[in-house]
PDB file of C-alpha atoms in Angstrom:
ATOM      1  CA  UNK S   1      93.316-223.566 153.895  1.00  0.00           C
ATOM      2  CA  UNK S   2      92.030-225.236 156.698  1.00  0.00           C
ATOM      3  CA  UNK S   3      88.702-226.699 156.015  1.00  0.00           C
ATOM      4  CA  UNK S   4      87.937-230.108 155.018  1.00  0.00           C
ATOM      5  CA  UNK S   5      85.443-230.475 152.336  1.00  0.00           C
ATOM      6  CA  UNK S   6      83.366-233.742 151.479  1.00  0.00           C
ATOM      7  CA  UNK S   7      81.185-234.067 148.906  1.00  0.00           C
ATOM      8  CA  UNK S   8      77.863-235.090 148.037  1.00  0.00           C
ATOM      9  CA  UNK S   9      76.201-233.686 151.249  1.00  0.00           C
ATOM     10  CA  UNK S  10      73.124-236.157 151.344  1.00  0.00           C
ATOM     11  CA  UNK S  11      73.636-238.429 149.161  1.00  0.00           C
ATOM     12  CA  UNK S  12      70.300-241.623 148.160  1.00  0.00           C
ATOM     13  CA  UNK S  13      71.649-245.147 146.890  1.00  0.00           C
ATOM     14  CA  UNK S  14      69.758-248.504 146.554  1.00  0.00           C
ATOM     15  CA  UNK S  15      70.654-251.475 147.925  1.00  0.00           C
ATOM     16  CA  UNK S  16      71.990-252.704 144.138  1.00  0.00           C
ATOM     17  CA  UNK S  17      73.936-248.613 143.754  1.00  0.00           C
ATOM     18  CA  UNK S  18      77.528-247.963 143.614  1.00  0.00           C
ATOM     19  CA  UNK S  19      78.383-244.523 145.209  1.00  0.00           C
ATOM     20  CA  UNK S  20      82.012-243.598 146.040  1.00  0.00           C
ATOM     21  CA  UNK S  21      82.540-240.595 148.482  1.00  0.00           C
ATOM     22  CA  UNK S  22      84.906-237.033 148.499  1.00  0.00           C
ATOM     23  CA  UNK S  23      86.499-235.944 151.074  1.00  0.00           C
ATOM     24  CA  UNK S  24      90.158-233.735 150.184  1.00  0.00           C
ATOM     25  CA  UNK S  25      92.284-231.427 152.611  1.00  0.00           C
ATOM     26  CA  UNK S  26      94.660-228.475 151.432  1.00  0.00           C
ATOM     27  CA  UNK S  27      96.320-228.428 155.540  1.00  0.00           C
ATOM     28  CA  UNK S  28      99.266-231.314 154.158  1.00  0.00           C
ATOM     29  CA  UNK S  29      97.934-233.100 157.038  1.00  0.00           C
ATOM     30  CA  UNK S  30      99.497-236.648 156.550  1.00  0.00           C
ATOM     31  CA  UNK S  31      96.742-239.182 158.483  1.00  0.00           C
ATOM     32  CA  UNK S  32      92.903-239.100 157.249  1.00  0.00           C
ATOM     33  CA  UNK S  33      90.425-240.641 158.894  1.00  0.00           C
ATOM     34  CA  UNK S  34      86.824-242.432 158.044  1.00  0.00           C
ATOM     35  CA  UNK S  35      84.084-241.899 160.060  1.00  0.00           C
ATOM     36  CA  UNK S  36      80.197-243.010 160.301  1.00  0.00           C
ATOM     37  CA  UNK S  37      77.686-241.529 163.180  1.00  0.00           C
ATOM     38  CA  UNK S  38      74.289-242.778 163.486  1.00  0.00           C
ATOM     39  CA  UNK S  39      71.301-239.921 165.242  1.00  0.00           C
ATOM     40  CA  UNK S  40      72.183-239.732 168.734  1.00  0.00           C
ATOM     41  CA  UNK S  41      75.672-241.472 168.660  1.00  0.00           C
ATOM     42  CA  UNK S  42      79.104-240.824 169.006  1.00  0.00           C
ATOM     43  CA  UNK S  43      80.843-241.206 165.568  1.00  0.00           C
ATOM     44  CA  UNK S  44      82.702-244.854 165.061  1.00  0.00           C
ATOM     45  CA  UNK S  45      86.113-244.588 163.627  1.00  0.00           C
ATOM     46  CA  UNK S  46      86.140-246.837 160.353  1.00  0.00           C
ATOM     47  CA  UNK S  47      89.204-246.137 158.732  1.00  0.00           C
ATOM     48  CA  UNK S  48      92.328-244.923 158.804  1.00  0.00           C
ATOM     49  CA  UNK S  49      94.711-244.124 156.534  1.00  0.00           C
ATOM     50  CA  UNK S  50      98.608-242.488 157.734  1.00  0.00           C
ATOM     51  CA  UNK S  51     100.882-242.002 154.684  1.00  0.00           C
ATOM     52  CA  UNK S  52      98.088-242.562 152.724  1.00  0.00           C
ATOM     53  CA  UNK S  53      98.646-246.247 153.489  1.00  0.00           C
ATOM     54  CA  UNK S  54      95.511-247.490 154.810  1.00  0.00           C
ATOM     55  CA  UNK S  55      96.898-248.695 158.794  1.00  0.00           C
ATOM     56  CA  UNK S  56      93.691-249.577 160.959  1.00  0.00           C
ATOM     57  CA  UNK S  57      90.250-250.745 159.294  1.00  0.00           C
ATOM     58  CA  UNK S  58      87.910-251.361 161.857  1.00  0.00           C
ATOM     59  CA  UNK S  59      86.664-254.484 161.261  1.00  0.00           C
ATOM     60  CA  UNK S  60      84.208-252.572 158.356  1.00  0.00           C
ATOM     61  CA  UNK S  61      82.635-254.621 156.443  1.00  0.00           C
ATOM     62  CA  UNK S  62      83.814-255.355 152.419  1.00  0.00           C
ATOM     63  CA  UNK S  63      80.850-253.393 151.220  1.00  0.00           C
ATOM     64  CA  UNK S  64      82.598-250.361 152.469  1.00  0.00           C
ATOM     65  CA  UNK S  65      85.781-249.916 149.836  1.00  0.00           C
ATOM     66  CA  UNK S  66      88.605-246.614 151.685  1.00  0.00           C
ATOM     67  CA  UNK S  67      91.196-245.509 149.103  1.00  0.00           C
ATOM     68  CA  UNK S  68      93.570-242.552 149.147  1.00  0.00           C
ATOM     69  CA  UNK S  69      94.699-241.437 145.101  1.00  0.00           C
ATOM     70  CA  UNK S  70      97.275-239.078 147.206  1.00  0.00           C
ATOM     71  CA  UNK S  71      97.784-237.347 150.398  1.00  0.00           C
ATOM     72  CA  UNK S  72      94.979-234.319 150.123  1.00  0.00           C
ATOM     73  CA  UNK S  73      92.181-237.362 148.795  1.00  0.00           C
ATOM     74  CA  UNK S  74      90.623-239.526 150.402  1.00  0.00           C
ATOM     75  CA  UNK S  75      87.224-241.703 148.687  1.00  0.00           C
ATOM     76  CA  UNK S  76      84.799-244.301 150.755  1.00  0.00           C
ATOM     77  CA  UNK S  77      83.626-246.992 147.866  1.00  0.00           C
ATOM     78  CA  UNK S  78      80.134-248.459 148.423  1.00  0.00           C
ATOM     79  CA  UNK S  79      78.578-251.020 147.453  1.00  0.00           C
ATOM     80  CA  UNK S  80      75.718-252.997 147.742  1.00  0.00           C
ATOM     81  CA  UNK S  81      74.652-251.156 151.190  1.00  0.00           C
ATOM     82  CA  UNK S  82      71.762-252.404 153.649  1.00  0.00           C
ATOM     83  CA  UNK S  83      69.512-249.570 154.892  1.00  0.00           C
ATOM     84  CA  UNK S  84      71.011-249.735 158.575  1.00  0.00           C
ATOM     85  CA  UNK S  85      74.366-248.042 156.477  1.00  0.00           C
ATOM     86  CA  UNK S  86      72.150-245.120 156.126  1.00  0.00           C
ATOM     87  CA  UNK S  87      74.174-242.671 159.141  1.00  0.00           C
ATOM     88  CA  UNK S  88      76.450-239.185 158.298  1.00  0.00           C
ATOM     89  CA  UNK S  89      79.795-240.236 157.010  1.00  0.00           C
ATOM     90  CA  UNK S  90      82.297-237.938 158.464  1.00  0.00           C
ATOM     91  CA  UNK S  91      85.852-237.455 156.993  1.00  0.00           C
ATOM     92  CA  UNK S  92      88.541-236.122 158.905  1.00  0.00           C
ATOM     93  CA  UNK S  93      92.604-235.165 159.094  1.00  0.00           C
ATOM     94  CA  UNK S  94      95.108-234.612 161.440  1.00  0.00           C
ATOM     95  CA  UNK S  95      98.897-233.741 161.454  1.00  0.00           C
ATOM     96  CA  UNK S  96     100.724-236.730 162.809  1.00  0.00           C
ATOM     97  CA  UNK S  97     103.327-238.105 162.822  1.00  0.00           C
ATOM     98  CA  UNK S  98     104.234-241.415 161.692  1.00  0.00           C
ATOM     99  CA  UNK S  99     104.905-242.579 164.788  1.00  0.00           C
ATOM    100  CA  UNK S 100     102.535-240.712 166.956  1.00  0.00           C
ATOM    101  CA  UNK S 101      99.261-240.477 166.659  1.00  0.00           C
ATOM    102  CA  UNK S 102      98.152-237.774 168.924  1.00  0.00           C
ATOM    103  CA  UNK S 103      97.561-234.583 167.079  1.00  0.00           C
ATOM    104  CA  UNK S 104      93.497-233.407 166.742  1.00  0.00           C
ATOM    105  CA  UNK S 105      91.410-234.265 164.314  1.00  0.00           C
ATOM    106  CA  UNK S 106      89.968-231.764 162.210  1.00  0.00           C
ATOM    107  CA  UNK S 107      86.516-232.809 160.336  1.00  0.00           C
ATOM    108  CA  UNK S 108      84.363-231.974 157.323  1.00  0.00           C
ATOM    109  CA  UNK S 109      80.651-231.750 157.302  1.00  0.00           C
ATOM    110  CA  UNK S 110      80.095-234.843 156.716  1.00  0.00           C
ATOM    111  CA  UNK S 111      77.980-236.921 154.156  1.00  0.00           C
ATOM    112  CA  UNK S 112      74.769-238.131 155.115  1.00  0.00           C
ATOM    113  CA  UNK S 113      73.987-241.873 153.342  1.00  0.00           C
ATOM    114  CA  UNK S 114      70.182-242.463 152.610  1.00  0.00           C
ATOM    115  CA  UNK S 115      69.541-246.274 151.765  1.00  0.00           C
ATOM    116  CA  UNK S 116      66.961-247.430 149.590  1.00  0.00           C
TER     117      UNK S 116
ATOM    118  CA  UNK I   1      90.412-250.608 178.953  1.00  0.00           C
ATOM    119  CA  UNK I   2      88.938-247.017 177.333  1.00  0.00           C
ATOM    120  CA  UNK I   3      86.519-245.168 178.332  1.00  0.00           C
ATOM    121  CA  UNK I   4      85.144-241.687 178.737  1.00  0.00           C
ATOM    122  CA  UNK I   5      81.490-240.593 180.399  1.00  0.00           C
ATOM    123  CA  UNK I   6      79.577-237.972 179.880  1.00  0.00           C
ATOM    124  CA  UNK I   7      76.513-239.075 182.598  1.00  0.00           C
ATOM    125  CA  UNK I   8      74.522-236.118 181.075  1.00  0.00           C
ATOM    126  CA  UNK I   9      72.553-237.102 178.263  1.00  0.00           C
ATOM    127  CA  UNK I  10      70.768-233.721 177.719  1.00  0.00           C
ATOM    128  CA  UNK I  11      70.922-230.057 179.118  1.00  0.00           C
ATOM    129  CA  UNK I  12      68.593-226.805 178.954  1.00  0.00           C
ATOM    130  CA  UNK I  13      69.507-223.973 180.251  1.00  0.00           C
ATOM    131  CA  UNK I  14      68.472-220.414 179.227  1.00  0.00           C
ATOM    132  CA  UNK I  15      70.430-217.994 177.837  1.00  0.00           C
ATOM    133  CA  UNK I  16      73.216-216.426 179.942  1.00  0.00           C
ATOM    134  CA  UNK I  17      73.011-218.683 182.636  1.00  0.00           C
ATOM    135  CA  UNK I  18      76.646-220.640 183.273  1.00  0.00           C
ATOM    136  CA  UNK I  19      76.640-224.345 182.658  1.00  0.00           C
ATOM    137  CA  UNK I  20      78.802-226.901 183.294  1.00  0.00           C
ATOM    138  CA  UNK I  21      79.165-230.178 180.912  1.00  0.00           C
ATOM    139  CA  UNK I  22      80.906-233.631 182.936  1.00  0.00           C
ATOM    140  CA  UNK I  23      83.531-235.832 181.478  1.00  0.00           C
ATOM    141  CA  UNK I  24      85.015-238.513 183.042  1.00  0.00           C
ATOM    142  CA  UNK I  25      87.863-241.016 181.528  1.00  0.00           C
ATOM    143  CA  UNK I  26      89.829-244.200 181.924  1.00  0.00           C
ATOM    144  CA  UNK I  27      93.067-245.050 180.578  1.00  0.00           C
ATOM    145  CA  UNK I  28      95.717-247.494 181.652  1.00  0.00           C
ATOM    146  CA  UNK I  29      98.119-244.965 180.085  1.00  0.00           C
ATOM    147  CA  UNK I  30     100.106-242.540 181.973  1.00  0.00           C
ATOM    148  CA  UNK I  31     100.269-240.268 178.157  1.00  0.00           C
ATOM    149  CA  UNK I  32      96.702-239.504 176.663  1.00  0.00           C
ATOM    150  CA  UNK I  33      95.534-236.591 175.374  1.00  0.00           C
ATOM    151  CA  UNK I  34      91.830-235.306 175.974  1.00  0.00           C
ATOM    152  CA  UNK I  35      89.301-233.362 173.842  1.00  0.00           C
ATOM    153  CA  UNK I  36      87.090-231.431 173.335  1.00  0.00           C
ATOM    154  CA  UNK I  37      84.658-231.435 169.926  1.00  0.00           C
ATOM    155  CA  UNK I  38      81.018-228.913 169.416  1.00  0.00           C
ATOM    156  CA  UNK I  39      78.572-230.908 166.913  1.00  0.00           C
ATOM    157  CA  UNK I  40      76.224-228.433 166.355  1.00  0.00           C
ATOM    158  CA  UNK I  41      72.507-229.158 164.228  1.00  0.00           C
ATOM    159  CA  UNK I  42      74.545-228.779 160.527  1.00  0.00           C
ATOM    160  CA  UNK I  43      76.831-232.155 161.161  1.00  0.00           C
ATOM    161  CA  UNK I  44      80.417-231.086 161.068  1.00  0.00           C
ATOM    162  CA  UNK I  45      82.627-231.299 164.303  1.00  0.00           C
ATOM    163  CA  UNK I  46      84.202-228.648 165.788  1.00  0.00           C
ATOM    164  CA  UNK I  47      87.588-229.371 167.564  1.00  0.00           C
ATOM    165  CA  UNK I  48      87.375-227.115 170.581  1.00  0.00           C
ATOM    166  CA  UNK I  49      90.516-227.876 172.525  1.00  0.00           C
ATOM    167  CA  UNK I  50      92.962-230.760 173.261  1.00  0.00           C
ATOM    168  CA  UNK I  51      94.979-231.607 176.094  1.00  0.00           C
ATOM    169  CA  UNK I  52      97.275-233.413 177.509  1.00  0.00           C
ATOM    170  CA  UNK I  53      97.937-235.588 180.441  1.00  0.00           C
ATOM    171  CA  UNK I  54     101.002-234.133 181.404  1.00  0.00           C
ATOM    172  CA  UNK I  55      99.435-230.111 181.631  1.00  0.00           C
ATOM    173  CA  UNK I  56      96.913-230.158 184.164  1.00  0.00           C
ATOM    174  CA  UNK I  57      96.389-225.827 184.371  1.00  0.00           C
ATOM    175  CA  UNK I  58      92.901-224.911 183.480  1.00  0.00           C
ATOM    176  CA  UNK I  59      92.271-223.337 180.361  1.00  0.00           C
ATOM    177  CA  UNK I  60      89.984-220.123 179.284  1.00  0.00           C
ATOM    178  CA  UNK I  61      89.566-219.222 175.416  1.00  0.00           C
ATOM    179  CA  UNK I  62      86.938-216.320 175.533  1.00  0.00           C
ATOM    180  CA  UNK I  63      83.582-217.649 177.569  1.00  0.00           C
ATOM    181  CA  UNK I  64      84.731-221.158 177.602  1.00  0.00           C
ATOM    182  CA  UNK I  65      86.618-222.914 179.936  1.00  0.00           C
ATOM    183  CA  UNK I  66      88.215-226.411 180.549  1.00  0.00           C
ATOM    184  CA  UNK I  67      88.830-227.912 184.078  1.00  0.00           C
ATOM    185  CA  UNK I  68      91.113-230.945 183.842  1.00  0.00           C
ATOM    186  CA  UNK I  69      92.022-232.968 187.135  1.00  0.00           C
ATOM    187  CA  UNK I  70      93.999-236.166 187.068  1.00  0.00           C
ATOM    188  CA  UNK I  71      93.036-237.025 190.477  1.00  0.00           C
ATOM    189  CA  UNK I  72      89.736-237.557 189.328  1.00  0.00           C
ATOM    190  CA  UNK I  73      89.558-238.245 186.046  1.00  0.00           C
ATOM    191  CA  UNK I  74      87.615-235.413 184.714  1.00  0.00           C
ATOM    192  CA  UNK I  75      87.940-233.192 182.092  1.00  0.00           C
ATOM    193  CA  UNK I  76      84.638-230.901 182.179  1.00  0.00           C
ATOM    194  CA  UNK I  77      83.432-227.998 180.183  1.00  0.00           C
ATOM    195  CA  UNK I  78      81.819-224.905 181.145  1.00  0.00           C
ATOM    196  CA  UNK I  79      79.994-222.672 179.341  1.00  0.00           C
ATOM    197  CA  UNK I  80      79.736-218.841 180.529  1.00  0.00           C
ATOM    198  CA  UNK I  81      76.683-216.687 179.876  1.00  0.00           C
ATOM    199  CA  UNK I  82      75.408-219.276 177.608  1.00  0.00           C
ATOM    200  CA  UNK I  83      73.947-218.215 174.389  1.00  0.00           C
ATOM    201  CA  UNK I  84      71.373-220.081 171.865  1.00  0.00           C
ATOM    202  CA  UNK I  85      74.361-220.470 169.042  1.00  0.00           C
ATOM    203  CA  UNK I  86      76.378-223.233 171.776  1.00  0.00           C
ATOM    204  CA  UNK I  87      72.916-225.379 170.810  1.00  0.00           C
ATOM    205  CA  UNK I  88      74.721-227.990 170.614  1.00  0.00           C
ATOM    206  CA  UNK I  89      76.014-231.932 170.671  1.00  0.00           C
ATOM    207  CA  UNK I  90      79.366-231.553 172.873  1.00  0.00           C
ATOM    208  CA  UNK I  91      81.483-234.534 172.897  1.00  0.00           C
ATOM    209  CA  UNK I  92      84.555-235.372 175.122  1.00  0.00           C
ATOM    210  CA  UNK I  93      87.055-237.927 173.212  1.00  0.00           C
ATOM    211  CA  UNK I  94      90.198-239.696 174.736  1.00  0.00           C
ATOM    212  CA  UNK I  95      93.322-240.502 172.713  1.00  0.00           C
ATOM    213  CA  UNK I  96      96.354-243.106 173.689  1.00  0.00           C
ATOM    214  CA  UNK I  97      99.665-241.978 172.126  1.00  0.00           C
ATOM    215  CA  UNK I  98     101.391-244.718 170.661  1.00  0.00           C
ATOM    216  CA  UNK I  99     102.714-246.233 167.189  1.00  0.00           C
ATOM    217  CA  UNK I 100     100.668-246.726 164.872  1.00  0.00           C
ATOM    218  CA  UNK I 101      97.447-246.293 167.909  1.00  0.00           C
ATOM    219  CA  UNK I 102      96.137-244.279 164.530  1.00  0.00           C
ATOM    220  CA  UNK I 103      95.123-241.380 166.650  1.00  0.00           C
ATOM    221  CA  UNK I 104      91.639-243.211 167.903  1.00  0.00           C
ATOM    222  CA  UNK I 105      89.795-241.443 169.333  1.00  0.00           C
ATOM    223  CA  UNK I 106      87.421-243.280 172.311  1.00  0.00           C
ATOM    224  CA  UNK I 107      84.127-240.559 171.935  1.00  0.00           C
ATOM    225  CA  UNK I 108      81.960-240.433 174.867  1.00  0.00           C
ATOM    226  CA  UNK I 109      78.266-241.174 173.901  1.00  0.00           C
ATOM    227  CA  UNK I 110      77.136-237.011 173.803  1.00  0.00           C
ATOM    228  CA  UNK I 111      76.038-234.054 175.761  1.00  0.00           C
ATOM    229  CA  UNK I 112      73.120-232.469 174.171  1.00  0.00           C
ATOM    230  CA  UNK I 113      72.979-228.781 175.096  1.00  0.00           C
ATOM    231  CA  UNK I 114      69.994-226.241 174.409  1.00  0.00           C
ATOM    232  CA  UNK I 115      70.203-223.063 175.329  1.00  0.00           C
ATOM    233  CA  UNK I 116      67.066-220.899 174.849  1.00  0.00           C
ATOM    234  CA  UNK I 117      66.784-217.246 174.759  1.00  0.00           C
TER     235      UNK I 117
END
């Protein structure tokens, strides 16, 4: 199994809703990532988990809350989002060692989020 | 500062033409990795190649080839005999090695390639 899966594929939510995005990989990778991508732009890193611990938070607003319940799963909890948060949210994983991060990242298909 | 520049925003070619996508990078480190990713309209980023800073050998994979030149800080990507299925946005990215860098990829702005039949 060499893929990263993400659910749901599409999500429409209101500004008062609470929703979660899910990402799963079964490649034994120990680093997992959340990216946000706006149209016609490159992906922007949001969070990095290494060995189930949050290692990087790129100053993301607290209305985005990541969670890594185990080495295969990564969630992104959403609450009180703004319309400008509408974007493609991509999850990735990588077989990094704990000290060095230099392997390629494998991306999931993304969740297209629309905030009304 | 680390930076990746893909000067070509959009390229349009006719099927079977060869096309080269340019990538120029800036980094203060001597050890780093470079990547190319393809993003078709479906949205998923597909990994194409990784190259480390110590390996300047060019690489060929089928119709794809990559030219890494440290002297000019460039890592260009050529598609030979392009096909309609090559239509996508292509991103060049840079990753620095180091403890707790988090595998942070610094992406270029992307080049949108359109291959017309």
